[in-house]
PDB file of C-alpha atoms in Angstrom:
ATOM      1  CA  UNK A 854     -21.306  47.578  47.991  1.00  0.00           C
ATOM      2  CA  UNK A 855     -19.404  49.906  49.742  1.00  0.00           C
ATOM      3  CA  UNK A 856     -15.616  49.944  50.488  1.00  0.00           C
ATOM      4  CA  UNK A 857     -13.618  52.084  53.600  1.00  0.00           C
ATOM      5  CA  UNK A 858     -10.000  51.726  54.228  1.00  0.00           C
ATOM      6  CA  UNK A 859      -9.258  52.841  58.213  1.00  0.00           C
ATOM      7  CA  UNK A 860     -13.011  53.811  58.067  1.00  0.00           C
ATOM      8  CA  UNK A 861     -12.824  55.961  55.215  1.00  0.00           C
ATOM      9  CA  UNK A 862     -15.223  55.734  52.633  1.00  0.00           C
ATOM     10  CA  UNK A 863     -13.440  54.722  49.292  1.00  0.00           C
ATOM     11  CA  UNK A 864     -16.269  53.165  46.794  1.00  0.00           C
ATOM     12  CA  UNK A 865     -19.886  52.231  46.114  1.00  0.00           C
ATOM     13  CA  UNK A 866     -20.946  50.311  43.391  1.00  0.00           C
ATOM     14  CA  UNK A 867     -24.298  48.547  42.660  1.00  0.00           C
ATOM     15  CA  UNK A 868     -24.160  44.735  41.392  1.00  0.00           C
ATOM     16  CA  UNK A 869     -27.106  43.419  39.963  1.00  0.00           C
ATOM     17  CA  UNK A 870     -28.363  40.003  41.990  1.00  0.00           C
ATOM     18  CA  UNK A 871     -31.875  38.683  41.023  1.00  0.00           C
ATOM     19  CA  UNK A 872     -32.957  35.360  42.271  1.00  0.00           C
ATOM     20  CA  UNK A 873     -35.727  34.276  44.347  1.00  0.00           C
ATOM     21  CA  UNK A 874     -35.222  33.391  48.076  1.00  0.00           C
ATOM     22  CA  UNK A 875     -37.767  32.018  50.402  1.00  0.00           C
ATOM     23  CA  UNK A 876     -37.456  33.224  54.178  1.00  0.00           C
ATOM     24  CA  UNK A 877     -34.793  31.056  56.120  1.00  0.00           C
ATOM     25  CA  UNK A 878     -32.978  29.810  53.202  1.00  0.00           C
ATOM     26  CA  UNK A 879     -29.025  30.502  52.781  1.00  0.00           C
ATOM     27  CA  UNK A 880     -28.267  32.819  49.882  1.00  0.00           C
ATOM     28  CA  UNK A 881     -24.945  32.082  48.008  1.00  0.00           C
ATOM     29  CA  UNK A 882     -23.366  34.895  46.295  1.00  0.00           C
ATOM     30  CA  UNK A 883     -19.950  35.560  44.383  1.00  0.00           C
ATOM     31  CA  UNK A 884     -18.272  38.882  44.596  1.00  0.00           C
ATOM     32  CA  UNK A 885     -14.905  39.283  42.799  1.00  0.00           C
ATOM     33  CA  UNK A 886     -12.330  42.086  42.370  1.00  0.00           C
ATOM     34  CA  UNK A 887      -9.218  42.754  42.180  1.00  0.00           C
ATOM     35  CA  UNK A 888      -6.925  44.790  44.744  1.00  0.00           C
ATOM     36  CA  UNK A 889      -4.119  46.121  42.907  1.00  0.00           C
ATOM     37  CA  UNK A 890      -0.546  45.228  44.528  1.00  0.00           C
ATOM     38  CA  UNK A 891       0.122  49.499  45.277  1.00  0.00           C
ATOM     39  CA  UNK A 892      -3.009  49.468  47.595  1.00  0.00           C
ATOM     40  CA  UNK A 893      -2.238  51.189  50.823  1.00  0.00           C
ATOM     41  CA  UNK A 894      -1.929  48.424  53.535  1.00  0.00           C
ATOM     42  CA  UNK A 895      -4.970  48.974  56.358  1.00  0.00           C
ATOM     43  CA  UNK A 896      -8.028  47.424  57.663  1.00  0.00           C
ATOM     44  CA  UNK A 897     -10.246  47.410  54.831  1.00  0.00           C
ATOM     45  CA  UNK A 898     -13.950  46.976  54.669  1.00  0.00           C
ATOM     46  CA  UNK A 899     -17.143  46.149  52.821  1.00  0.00           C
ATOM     47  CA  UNK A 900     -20.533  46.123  53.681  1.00  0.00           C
ATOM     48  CA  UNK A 901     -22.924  44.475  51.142  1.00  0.00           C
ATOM     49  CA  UNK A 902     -26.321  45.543  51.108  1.00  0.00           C
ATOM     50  CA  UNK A 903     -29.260  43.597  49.644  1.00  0.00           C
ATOM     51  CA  UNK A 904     -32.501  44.883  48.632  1.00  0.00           C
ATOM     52  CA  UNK A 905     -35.545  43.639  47.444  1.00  0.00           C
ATOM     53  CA  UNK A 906     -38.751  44.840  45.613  1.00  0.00           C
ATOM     54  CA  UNK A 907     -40.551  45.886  48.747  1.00  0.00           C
ATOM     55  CA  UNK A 908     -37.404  47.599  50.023  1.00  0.00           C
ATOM     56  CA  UNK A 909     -36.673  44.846  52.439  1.00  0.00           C
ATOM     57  CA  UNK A 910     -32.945  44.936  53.284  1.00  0.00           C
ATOM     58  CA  UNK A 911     -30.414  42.555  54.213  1.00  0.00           C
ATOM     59  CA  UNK A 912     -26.776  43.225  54.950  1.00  0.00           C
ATOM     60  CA  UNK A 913     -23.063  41.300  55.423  1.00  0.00           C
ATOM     61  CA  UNK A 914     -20.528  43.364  56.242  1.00  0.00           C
ATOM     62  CA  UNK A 915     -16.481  42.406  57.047  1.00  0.00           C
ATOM     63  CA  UNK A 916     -13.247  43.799  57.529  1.00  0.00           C
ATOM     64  CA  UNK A 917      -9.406  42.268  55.871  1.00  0.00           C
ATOM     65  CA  UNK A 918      -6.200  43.643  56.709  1.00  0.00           C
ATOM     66  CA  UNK A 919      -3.889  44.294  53.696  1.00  0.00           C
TER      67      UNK A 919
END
């Protein structure tokens, strides 16, 4: 996961996500955190990036305004 405010980079983490997917079917994940109530107000945004064993990639990626 990676976070920019304005387009700056702010944070990456790495979540742990294993289940098995066939192609074509819809993939349901829950991310959670908490923005603290002194973060800067901006466009903020995170791309999530999804790998598997063969280093096949997926992505999702949106923007929030605080």
């Amino acid at each position: 996961i990676n976070v920019k405010l304005n387009g700056v980079f702010l944070h990456s983490e790495s979540v742990e996500f294993k289940k098995s997917y066939d192609e074509g079917d819809t993939i349901e994940f829950k991310y959670q955190n908490f923005i603290p109530s002194f973060a800067p107000p901006g466009t903020y945004g995170l791309t999530f990036t999804f790998k598997n064993g063969s280093d096949n990639n997926g992505c999702l990626a949106f923007n929030f305004k605080l």
